[in-house]
Amino acid sequence: MAVELPVRAIAPPARPSGRMDRIRWTLVDGRTVVWRNLMQLKSQPGELVGAIIFPAIMVVLFGYVFGSAIKVPGGGNYREYLMPGLFAMTALTSLMTTMLAVATDASKGVMDRFRSMPMARSAVPFGQVGGDILIGVVGLVAMVGCGYAVGWRIHHGILSALAAFGLLILLRYALSWAGVLFGLLVKNEETADQMLPLVFPLSMLSNSFVPTAGMPAWLRVISDWNPVSAVVAACRGLFGNPGVPAGHVALPLQHPVVATLLWSTVLLAVFAPLAIRRYRTANR
Amino acid sequence: MSELAASRTLTDSLTMAGRALRLTRRQLDALLTSLMMPILLMLVFVYLFGGAIQTGSKYVTYVVPGVLLLCAGFGSATTAVSVAGDLTGGIIDRFRSMDVSGTAVLNGHVVASAVRNLASTVIVFGVAFLIGFRPHAGPAAWLAAIGVLLAFILAISWLAAAVGVLARSAEAAGGFTFFIMFVPYASSAFVPIDTMPSWLHGFAQNQPVTPVIETLRGLLLDQPVGDSPWQALAWCGGILVASIALAAVLFRRRTA
């Protein structure tokens, strides 16, 4: 004869009511999601290796194979000119990696599980972005090591350098939010995978690898107004590397630090609320 | 008897080539990638980087021969994946039960690869012409250029087939793309070798892609080619013979 055990209902923890409580709740849950994303790297180390190896290949390819045939405006070492562009390129990869990670989670039903849990709604996108930033910092450190190995140097002191790295991380943070939104929109690993190559023109259509002066006029306009060009020009100026635009140049390149801050703020203001909203209403 | 066997192998090979081409039609994403990537790279190099790279001539004129070889590289990657897919998917056992000769399967993949590569080469030529590439070759030079290109396509296709047989999965065979992609970069495809650092000279000068590119460039632009054509044909012949032998041995071992 089967014995029926009393079923005890477990009430979910009460939603925090105060504003500060809600922020604390989001931060704690967000930290858990960040930790979960970092733990995943143990089972998928290829992601981290890829984030380090690909830029290293680009250093060799552009720095040595093509670089010797490229003239830097105002003279100077091409590899010093190149490195800020590659730093920006690693920041740009966050758009792809975050989109792929979010789309994978969405397609496997992980997002639905998170939604069914008593956790802060905005914690999941915040956690995804936070995890990406930490991975990005590791990638950036590796890139700096690569840069030093090939002769790139910081010429304007540690504070300027920290400001440059801060701008790169800020842009990465803003682009990560775009990645979260696109990942939630495509909801499909395969589609996200096929969209990855579309991001590369963003880094190519800029001053990352070559001066925009040699481009056709219509392409130069696009390149000069690309947010990547602004952050690259800002970093070159702050690091004291060659290739800082002089003379008659587009407005964002006249004030690249301000332009980068503006671009990052605009991207954040647009994509962060949209990503959180999309996550909250995804299954409605 | 051997004549009959040869005729049957030829018929089987053509049937398998038809099958491989039909499969290509169903894998549109792979087909579009192998067609579009070389064009995209050509446009990126001509319009974005071309203005900054010093080659001593109009950059589009300089870069097209290298892009033609990239076409073959991308196309051959599809071949490696298809061969590996056949070997892991169990279709080979079906063919063997129908008494299809083993070499016919590989021949079919290679013929299909050559057809795909020639088609993509024609498209790249068309786009190159639209963006300002103007060859100065006479009829004999054109024929010679097509011959060298065809030799390279066959060599790289057989190499891809051998890699496909060697690989344990289609994904592993796909990794071949990555390697093939980077060989033409460290050659005279995009920048003159003498602008590269001295430690790269040796590799760039003596790798198989460089003489093929120099031959194509010389023939299409009516420039002296020196002994590049002989080096190119020697490389292509060597790769072709080694790849056919390797593919045959590995195929027999895997399907035994």
Coordinates of C-alpha atoms in Angstrom, one line a residue:
Chain A
M1 CA 0.0 0.0 0.0
A2 CA 1.5 3.3 -1.1
V3 CA 2.0 5.9 1.6
E4 CA 1.1 9.4 0.6
L5 CA 3.5 12.0 1.9
P6 CA 2.2 15.4 2.7
V7 CA 3.1 17.9 -0.1
R8 CA 4.6 21.0 1.3
A9 CA 4.4 24.0 -0.9
I10 CA 7.6 26.0 -1.1
A11 CA 6.9 29.6 -1.6
P12 CA 9.3 31.5 -3.7
P13 CA 11.2 34.3 -2.0
A14 CA 9.3 37.5 -1.9
R15 CA 10.2 40.1 -4.5
P16 CA 12.2 42.9 -3.0
S17 CA 10.1 46.0 -2.6
G18 CA 12.5 48.9 -2.0
R19 CA 14.6 50.4 -4.9
M20 CA 17.9 49.6 -3.2
D21 CA 16.8 46.0 -2.5
R22 CA 15.9 45.5 -6.1
I23 CA 19.3 46.8 -7.2
R24 CA 21.0 44.6 -4.7
W25 CA 18.9 41.6 -5.9
T26 CA 19.8 42.3 -9.5
L27 CA 23.5 42.6 -8.7
V28 CA 23.6 39.3 -6.7
D29 CA 21.7 37.4 -9.3
G30 CA 23.8 39.0 -12.1
R31 CA 27.0 37.9 -10.3
T32 CA 25.6 34.3 -10.3
V33 CA 24.9 34.4 -14.0
V34 CA 28.5 35.9 -14.6
W35 CA 29.9 33.0 -12.6
R36 CA 27.8 30.5 -14.6
N37 CA 29.1 31.9 -17.9
L38 CA 32.7 31.8 -16.7
M39 CA 32.2 28.2 -15.5
Q40 CA 31.1 27.3 -19.0
L41 CA 34.5 28.2 -20.3
K42 CA 35.9 25.2 -18.5
S43 CA 33.9 22.9 -20.8
Q44 CA 34.4 25.2 -23.8
P45 CA 38.0 26.5 -23.5
G46 CA 38.1 26.9 -27.3
E47 CA 36.1 30.1 -26.9
L48 CA 38.8 31.7 -24.8
V49 CA 41.6 30.3 -26.9
G50 CA 39.9 31.7 -30.0
A51 CA 39.6 35.1 -28.4
I52 CA 43.3 35.1 -27.9
I53 CA 44.6 33.2 -31.0
F54 CA 42.6 35.0 -33.7
P55 CA 44.0 38.5 -32.8
A56 CA 47.5 37.0 -32.6
I57 CA 47.1 35.7 -36.1
M58 CA 45.9 39.2 -37.2
V59 CA 49.1 40.7 -35.6
V60 CA 51.3 38.4 -37.7
L61 CA 49.2 38.8 -40.8
F62 CA 48.9 42.5 -40.8
G63 CA 51.9 43.4 -38.8
Y64 CA 54.4 41.4 -40.9
V65 CA 52.9 40.2 -44.1
F66 CA 50.9 43.3 -45.2
G67 CA 52.2 45.9 -42.9
S68 CA 55.6 46.4 -44.6
A69 CA 53.8 47.5 -47.7
I70 CA 51.5 50.0 -45.9
K71 CA 52.6 53.6 -45.4
V72 CA 51.6 55.2 -42.1
P73 CA 50.5 58.8 -42.4
G74 CA 53.2 61.0 -40.8
G75 CA 55.7 58.1 -40.8
G76 CA 56.2 55.7 -37.9
N77 CA 56.1 52.0 -37.3
Y78 CA 53.1 50.2 -38.8
R79 CA 52.8 47.7 -36.0
E80 CA 52.5 50.6 -33.5
Y81 CA 49.8 52.0 -35.8
L82 CA 48.1 48.6 -36.0
M83 CA 47.8 47.6 -32.4
P84 CA 45.1 50.1 -31.3
G85 CA 43.1 48.9 -34.3
L86 CA 43.4 45.3 -33.1
F87 CA 42.5 46.3 -29.6
A88 CA 39.3 47.8 -31.0
M89 CA 38.7 44.7 -33.1
T90 CA 38.8 42.5 -29.9
A91 CA 36.2 44.9 -28.4
L92 CA 34.1 44.4 -31.5
T93 CA 34.1 40.6 -31.2
S94 CA 31.9 41.0 -28.1
L95 CA 29.0 41.7 -30.4
M96 CA 29.5 38.2 -32.0
T97 CA 30.4 36.2 -28.9
T98 CA 27.6 37.6 -26.8
M99 CA 25.0 37.1 -29.6
L100 CA 26.1 33.5 -30.1
A101 CA 26.1 32.8 -26.4
V102 CA 22.6 34.3 -25.9
A103 CA 21.2 32.6 -29.0
T104 CA 22.6 29.3 -27.8
D105 CA 21.0 29.7 -24.4
A106 CA 17.7 30.7 -25.9
S107 CA 17.6 27.8 -28.4
K108 CA 18.4 25.3 -25.6
G109 CA 15.7 26.6 -23.3
V110 CA 18.1 27.9 -20.7
M111 CA 16.5 31.4 -20.9
D112 CA 13.1 29.8 -20.2
R113 CA 14.5 28.1 -17.1
F114 CA 16.0 31.4 -15.9
R115 CA 12.6 33.1 -16.4
S116 CA 10.9 30.4 -14.3
M117 CA 13.2 31.0 -11.4
P118 CA 12.7 33.6 -8.7
M119 CA 15.4 35.9 -9.9
A120 CA 15.8 39.5 -11.0
R121 CA 14.6 39.8 -14.7
S122 CA 17.5 42.0 -15.7
A123 CA 20.1 39.9 -14.0
V124 CA 20.4 37.5 -16.9
P125 CA 21.3 40.1 -19.6
F126 CA 23.5 41.9 -17.0
G127 CA 25.2 38.6 -16.2
Q128 CA 25.8 37.8 -19.9
V129 CA 27.4 41.2 -20.5
G130 CA 29.4 41.0 -17.3
G131 CA 30.8 37.7 -18.2
D132 CA 31.7 39.0 -21.7
I133 CA 33.5 42.0 -20.2
L134 CA 35.7 39.7 -18.0
I135 CA 36.6 37.5 -21.0
G136 CA 37.2 40.7 -23.0
V137 CA 39.7 41.9 -20.4
V138 CA 41.6 38.6 -20.6
G139 CA 41.7 38.9 -24.4
L140 CA 42.9 42.5 -24.1
V141 CA 45.7 41.6 -21.7
A142 CA 46.7 38.9 -24.2
M143 CA 46.6 41.4 -27.0
V144 CA 48.8 43.9 -25.1
G145 CA 51.3 41.0 -24.6
C146 CA 51.2 40.4 -28.3
G147 CA 51.7 44.1 -29.0
Y148 CA 54.7 44.3 -26.7
A149 CA 56.2 41.3 -28.4
V150 CA 56.0 43.0 -31.8
G151 CA 57.3 46.4 -30.8
W152 CA 54.2 48.3 -29.8
R153 CA 54.7 50.7 -26.9
I154 CA 52.8 53.1 -24.7
H155 CA 54.4 56.6 -25.0
H156 CA 52.1 58.8 -23.0
G157 CA 52.2 57.5 -19.5
I158 CA 50.1 55.1 -17.5
L159 CA 47.0 57.4 -16.9
S160 CA 46.6 58.0 -20.6
A161 CA 46.9 54.3 -21.3
L162 CA 44.3 53.4 -18.6
A163 CA 42.0 56.0 -20.2
A164 CA 42.4 54.3 -23.6
F165 CA 41.8 50.8 -22.1
G166 CA 38.7 52.3 -20.3
L167 CA 37.3 53.5 -23.6
L168 CA 37.9 50.1 -25.2
I169 CA 36.1 48.3 -22.3
L170 CA 33.3 50.9 -22.4
L171 CA 32.7 50.3 -26.1
R172 CA 32.9 46.6 -25.6
Y173 CA 30.3 46.9 -22.8
A174 CA 27.9 48.9 -25.1
L175 CA 28.4 46.4 -28.0
S176 CA 27.8 43.5 -25.6
W177 CA 24.3 44.8 -25.0
A178 CA 23.7 44.9 -28.8
G179 CA 24.9 41.3 -28.8
V180 CA 22.4 40.3 -26.1
L181 CA 19.5 41.9 -28.0
F182 CA 20.4 40.3 -31.4
G183 CA 20.9 37.0 -29.7
L184 CA 17.5 37.2 -28.1
L185 CA 16.0 38.2 -31.5
V186 CA 17.5 35.4 -33.6
K187 CA 16.9 32.8 -30.8
N188 CA 18.8 30.3 -33.0
E189 CA 22.4 29.1 -32.8
E190 CA 22.7 28.4 -36.6
T191 CA 21.3 31.8 -37.6
A192 CA 23.6 33.5 -35.1
D193 CA 26.5 31.6 -36.5
Q194 CA 25.7 32.7 -40.0
M195 CA 25.5 36.3 -38.9
L196 CA 29.0 36.3 -37.5
P197 CA 30.8 37.3 -40.7
L198 CA 28.6 40.4 -41.0
V199 CA 30.4 42.0 -38.1
F200 CA 33.8 42.0 -39.8
P201 CA 33.0 44.7 -42.2
L202 CA 32.5 46.9 -39.1
S203 CA 36.1 46.6 -38.1
M204 CA 37.4 46.7 -41.7
L205 CA 35.4 49.8 -42.6
S206 CA 37.4 51.9 -40.2
N207 CA 40.9 53.3 -39.7
S208 CA 41.9 50.1 -37.8
F209 CA 44.2 48.6 -40.4
V210 CA 44.9 51.4 -42.9
P211 CA 44.5 55.2 -43.0
T212 CA 41.1 56.2 -44.5
A213 CA 42.8 58.7 -46.7
G214 CA 43.5 56.1 -49.4
M215 CA 39.9 54.9 -49.6
P216 CA 37.3 56.1 -52.1
A217 CA 35.5 59.2 -51.0
W218 CA 32.1 57.5 -50.3
L219 CA 33.9 54.7 -48.2
R220 CA 36.0 57.3 -46.3
V221 CA 32.8 59.0 -45.0
I222 CA 31.4 55.7 -43.7
S223 CA 34.8 54.8 -42.2
D224 CA 35.4 58.1 -40.5
W225 CA 31.9 58.1 -38.9
N226 CA 32.2 54.4 -37.7
P227 CA 32.4 54.2 -33.9
V228 CA 35.4 51.8 -34.3
S229 CA 37.3 54.6 -36.0
A230 CA 36.6 57.0 -33.2
V231 CA 37.9 54.6 -30.5
V232 CA 40.9 53.6 -32.6
A233 CA 41.9 57.3 -33.1
A234 CA 41.3 58.0 -29.4
C235 CA 43.6 55.1 -28.4
R236 CA 46.3 56.1 -30.8
G237 CA 46.2 59.6 -29.3
L238 CA 46.2 58.4 -25.7
F239 CA 48.9 55.7 -26.3
G240 CA 51.0 58.2 -28.3
N241 CA 51.1 55.8 -31.4
P242 CA 51.5 57.0 -35.0
G243 CA 48.6 57.7 -37.3
V244 CA 46.8 60.4 -35.3
P245 CA 44.7 62.2 -38.0
A246 CA 45.9 65.7 -38.8
G247 CA 44.5 68.5 -41.0
H248 CA 41.0 68.4 -42.4
V249 CA 39.3 65.3 -40.9
A250 CA 35.8 64.2 -40.0
L251 CA 34.3 65.6 -36.8
P252 CA 34.5 62.3 -34.8
L253 CA 38.2 62.1 -35.6
Q254 CA 38.9 65.7 -34.5
H255 CA 37.6 64.8 -31.0
P256 CA 37.9 61.0 -30.9
V257 CA 37.6 60.6 -27.0
V258 CA 34.4 62.6 -26.9
A259 CA 33.1 60.8 -30.0
T260 CA 33.8 57.4 -28.4
L261 CA 32.1 58.4 -25.1
L262 CA 29.1 59.7 -27.1
W263 CA 28.9 56.5 -29.3
S264 CA 29.1 54.3 -26.3
T265 CA 26.5 56.2 -24.4
V266 CA 24.1 56.2 -27.4
L267 CA 24.7 52.4 -28.0
L268 CA 24.1 51.7 -24.3
A269 CA 21.0 53.9 -24.2
V270 CA 19.5 52.2 -27.2
F271 CA 20.5 48.6 -26.7
A272 CA 20.5 48.0 -22.9
P273 CA 16.8 48.9 -22.4
L274 CA 15.7 47.1 -25.5
A275 CA 17.7 43.9 -24.5
I276 CA 16.2 43.9 -21.0
R277 CA 12.7 44.5 -22.4
R278 CA 13.1 41.8 -25.0
Y279 CA 14.3 39.3 -22.3
R280 CA 11.3 40.1 -20.1
T281 CA 8.7 39.8 -22.8
A282 CA 10.3 37.1 -24.9
N283 CA 7.6 34.5 -24.4
R284 CA 4.6 36.6 -24.0
Chain B
M1 CA 39.2 -6.2 -70.1
S2 CA 41.2 -3.3 -68.7
E3 CA 39.5 -1.0 -71.3
L4 CA 36.1 -2.1 -70.1
A5 CA 37.1 -1.4 -66.5
A6 CA 38.5 2.0 -67.4
S7 CA 35.3 2.8 -69.3
R8 CA 33.2 1.7 -66.3
T9 CA 35.3 3.8 -63.9
L10 CA 34.9 6.8 -66.2
T11 CA 31.1 6.3 -66.3
D12 CA 30.9 5.8 -62.5
S13 CA 33.1 8.9 -62.0
L14 CA 30.8 11.1 -64.1
T15 CA 27.8 9.7 -62.2
M16 CA 29.4 10.6 -58.9
A17 CA 30.4 14.0 -60.2
G18 CA 26.8 14.6 -61.1
R19 CA 25.8 13.5 -57.6
A20 CA 28.3 15.8 -56.0
L21 CA 27.1 18.7 -58.0
R22 CA 23.5 18.0 -57.1
L23 CA 24.5 17.9 -53.4
T24 CA 26.2 21.3 -53.9
R25 CA 22.8 22.7 -55.1
R26 CA 21.3 21.5 -51.9
Q27 CA 24.0 23.0 -49.7
L28 CA 23.4 26.6 -50.8
D29 CA 25.1 28.2 -47.8
A30 CA 28.4 26.4 -48.4
L31 CA 28.2 27.2 -52.1
L32 CA 27.5 30.9 -51.5
T33 CA 30.3 31.1 -49.0
S34 CA 32.8 29.6 -51.4
L35 CA 31.6 32.0 -54.1
M36 CA 31.2 35.1 -52.1
M37 CA 34.2 35.0 -49.8
P38 CA 36.8 35.5 -52.5
I39 CA 34.8 38.3 -54.0
L40 CA 34.3 40.0 -50.6
L41 CA 38.1 39.7 -49.9
M42 CA 38.9 41.2 -53.3
L43 CA 36.6 44.1 -52.7
V44 CA 38.0 44.6 -49.2
F45 CA 41.5 44.6 -50.4
V46 CA 40.9 46.7 -53.5
Y47 CA 38.7 49.4 -51.9
L48 CA 39.8 49.5 -48.3
F49 CA 43.4 48.5 -48.2
G50 CA 44.4 49.0 -51.8
G51 CA 44.9 52.8 -51.4
A52 CA 47.5 52.2 -48.7
I53 CA 49.4 49.2 -50.1
Q54 CA 52.4 50.1 -52.3
T55 CA 52.8 47.6 -55.2
G56 CA 54.1 49.9 -57.9
S57 CA 51.0 49.4 -60.1
K58 CA 47.2 49.7 -59.9
Y59 CA 46.3 47.5 -56.9
V60 CA 43.3 45.8 -58.5
T61 CA 45.6 44.6 -61.3
Y62 CA 48.1 43.3 -58.8
V63 CA 45.6 41.4 -56.5
V64 CA 43.3 39.5 -58.9
P65 CA 45.7 36.5 -59.6
G66 CA 45.9 35.9 -55.9
V67 CA 42.2 36.1 -55.4
L68 CA 41.7 33.5 -58.2
L69 CA 43.8 31.1 -56.1
L70 CA 41.8 31.9 -53.0
C71 CA 38.8 30.8 -55.0
A72 CA 40.3 27.4 -55.4
G73 CA 41.1 27.3 -51.7
F74 CA 37.6 28.0 -50.6
G75 CA 36.2 25.6 -53.2
S76 CA 38.5 22.8 -52.1
A77 CA 37.4 23.2 -48.5
T78 CA 33.9 22.2 -49.6
T79 CA 35.4 19.2 -51.2
A80 CA 37.2 18.1 -48.0
V81 CA 33.9 18.4 -46.0
S82 CA 31.9 16.5 -48.7
V83 CA 34.4 13.6 -48.8
A84 CA 34.5 13.4 -45.0
G85 CA 30.7 13.5 -44.9
D86 CA 30.4 10.6 -47.3
L87 CA 32.9 8.5 -45.4
T88 CA 31.2 9.1 -42.0
G89 CA 27.7 8.9 -43.3
G90 CA 27.7 5.3 -44.5
I91 CA 26.9 6.1 -48.1
I92 CA 30.2 4.5 -49.2
D93 CA 29.0 1.1 -48.0
R94 CA 25.9 1.5 -50.2
F95 CA 28.0 2.3 -53.2
R96 CA 30.2 -0.7 -52.6
S97 CA 27.1 -2.9 -52.4
M98 CA 26.2 -1.5 -55.9
D99 CA 29.7 -2.4 -57.2
V100 CA 30.7 1.3 -57.7
S101 CA 34.5 1.5 -57.9
G102 CA 36.1 3.3 -54.9
T103 CA 38.2 5.6 -57.1
A104 CA 35.0 6.8 -58.8
V105 CA 33.7 8.3 -55.6
L106 CA 36.8 10.5 -55.1
N107 CA 37.0 11.2 -58.9
G108 CA 33.4 12.5 -58.7
H109 CA 34.2 14.8 -55.8
V110 CA 37.3 16.2 -57.6
V111 CA 35.5 16.7 -60.9
A112 CA 32.6 18.5 -59.1
S113 CA 35.2 20.6 -57.2
A114 CA 36.9 21.6 -60.5
V115 CA 33.5 22.6 -62.0
R116 CA 32.6 24.6 -58.9
N117 CA 36.0 26.3 -58.9
L118 CA 35.9 27.2 -62.5
A119 CA 32.5 28.7 -62.1
S120 CA 33.6 30.8 -59.1
T121 CA 36.7 31.8 -61.1
V122 CA 34.6 33.1 -63.9
I123 CA 32.4 35.1 -61.5
V124 CA 35.5 36.5 -59.8
F125 CA 36.9 37.5 -63.2
G126 CA 33.6 39.2 -64.0
V127 CA 33.6 41.2 -60.7
A128 CA 37.3 42.0 -61.2
F129 CA 36.6 43.4 -64.7
L130 CA 33.8 45.5 -63.3
I131 CA 36.1 47.1 -60.7
G132 CA 38.9 47.9 -63.2
F133 CA 41.0 44.8 -63.8
R134 CA 42.2 44.9 -67.4
P135 CA 44.3 41.9 -68.6
H136 CA 46.7 42.4 -71.6
A137 CA 47.0 38.7 -72.5
G138 CA 47.0 37.3 -76.1
P139 CA 45.1 34.1 -76.9
A140 CA 48.2 31.9 -76.2
A141 CA 48.8 33.6 -72.8
W142 CA 45.1 33.1 -72.0
L143 CA 45.2 29.4 -72.7
A144 CA 48.4 29.0 -70.7
A145 CA 46.9 30.9 -67.8
I146 CA 43.8 28.8 -67.9
G147 CA 46.0 25.7 -68.0
V148 CA 48.0 26.7 -65.0
L149 CA 44.9 27.6 -63.1
L150 CA 43.3 24.3 -63.9
A151 CA 46.4 22.4 -62.8
F152 CA 46.3 24.2 -59.5
I153 CA 42.6 23.6 -59.1
L154 CA 43.0 19.9 -59.7
A155 CA 46.0 19.7 -57.4
I156 CA 44.2 21.5 -54.6
S157 CA 41.0 19.5 -55.1
W158 CA 42.9 16.2 -54.8
L159 CA 44.7 17.5 -51.8
A160 CA 41.3 18.3 -50.3
A161 CA 39.9 14.9 -51.2
A162 CA 42.9 13.3 -49.4
V163 CA 42.3 15.5 -46.3
G164 CA 38.6 14.5 -46.4
V165 CA 39.6 10.8 -46.4
L166 CA 42.1 11.5 -43.6
A167 CA 39.7 13.5 -41.4
R168 CA 37.5 11.6 -38.9
S169 CA 34.6 14.1 -39.2
A170 CA 33.3 16.7 -41.5
E171 CA 34.1 19.4 -38.8
A172 CA 37.8 18.3 -38.8
A173 CA 37.8 18.5 -42.6
G174 CA 36.4 22.0 -42.3
G175 CA 39.5 22.9 -40.3
F176 CA 41.4 22.4 -43.5
T177 CA 39.8 25.6 -44.8
F178 CA 41.6 27.5 -42.1
F179 CA 45.0 26.2 -43.1
I180 CA 44.3 26.6 -46.9
M181 CA 43.1 30.2 -46.3
F182 CA 46.4 31.3 -44.7
V183 CA 48.8 29.9 -47.2
P184 CA 48.1 32.4 -50.0
Y185 CA 48.4 35.3 -47.6
A186 CA 52.1 34.6 -47.0
S187 CA 52.9 34.8 -50.7
S188 CA 53.0 37.4 -53.4
A189 CA 49.1 37.4 -53.6
F190 CA 48.4 40.6 -51.8
V191 CA 51.7 42.4 -51.3
P192 CA 55.1 42.1 -53.1
I193 CA 57.4 39.6 -51.3
D194 CA 60.3 42.1 -51.1
T195 CA 58.3 44.3 -48.8
M196 CA 58.0 41.5 -46.2
P197 CA 60.5 41.0 -43.4
S198 CA 63.5 39.0 -44.3
W199 CA 62.5 36.0 -42.1
L200 CA 59.3 35.6 -44.1
H201 CA 61.1 35.8 -47.5
G202 CA 62.2 32.2 -47.6
F203 CA 58.8 30.8 -46.9
A204 CA 56.9 33.2 -49.1
Q205 CA 59.3 32.7 -52.0
N206 CA 59.4 29.0 -51.9
Q207 CA 55.9 27.9 -51.2
P208 CA 53.6 26.4 -53.9
V209 CA 51.2 29.4 -54.3
T210 CA 53.8 32.1 -55.2
P211 CA 55.0 30.6 -58.5
V212 CA 51.4 30.0 -59.6
I213 CA 50.5 33.6 -58.8
E214 CA 53.6 35.0 -60.5
T215 CA 52.8 32.9 -63.6
L216 CA 49.2 34.0 -63.7
R217 CA 50.2 37.6 -63.1
G218 CA 52.8 37.5 -65.8
L219 CA 50.6 35.8 -68.4
L220 CA 47.5 37.9 -67.8
L221 CA 49.4 41.2 -67.7
D222 CA 51.8 40.4 -70.5
Q223 CA 54.9 40.6 -68.3
P224 CA 58.0 38.3 -68.3
V225 CA 57.4 35.2 -66.3
G226 CA 60.9 33.7 -66.0
D227 CA 60.9 30.2 -64.7
S228 CA 57.8 30.6 -62.6
P229 CA 55.6 28.5 -65.0
W230 CA 57.9 25.5 -64.6
Q231 CA 58.0 25.9 -60.8
A232 CA 54.3 26.2 -60.7
L233 CA 53.7 23.1 -62.8
A234 CA 56.3 21.2 -60.8
W235 CA 54.5 22.1 -57.5
C236 CA 51.0 21.4 -59.0
G237 CA 52.3 18.0 -60.4
G238 CA 54.0 17.1 -57.2
I239 CA 50.9 17.9 -55.0
L240 CA 48.6 16.1 -57.5
V241 CA 50.6 12.9 -57.7
A242 CA 51.2 12.8 -53.9
S243 CA 47.5 13.6 -53.1
I244 CA 46.1 11.0 -55.5
A245 CA 48.4 8.3 -54.1
L246 CA 47.6 9.3 -50.5
A247 CA 43.9 9.6 -51.1
A248 CA 43.8 6.1 -52.8
V249 CA 45.8 4.4 -50.0
L250 CA 43.8 6.1 -47.2
F251 CA 40.5 5.4 -49.0
R252 CA 41.3 1.7 -49.4
R253 CA 42.3 1.5 -45.8
R254 CA 39.2 3.2 -44.5
T255 CA 36.8 1.3 -46.6
A256 CA 38.5 -2.1 -46.2

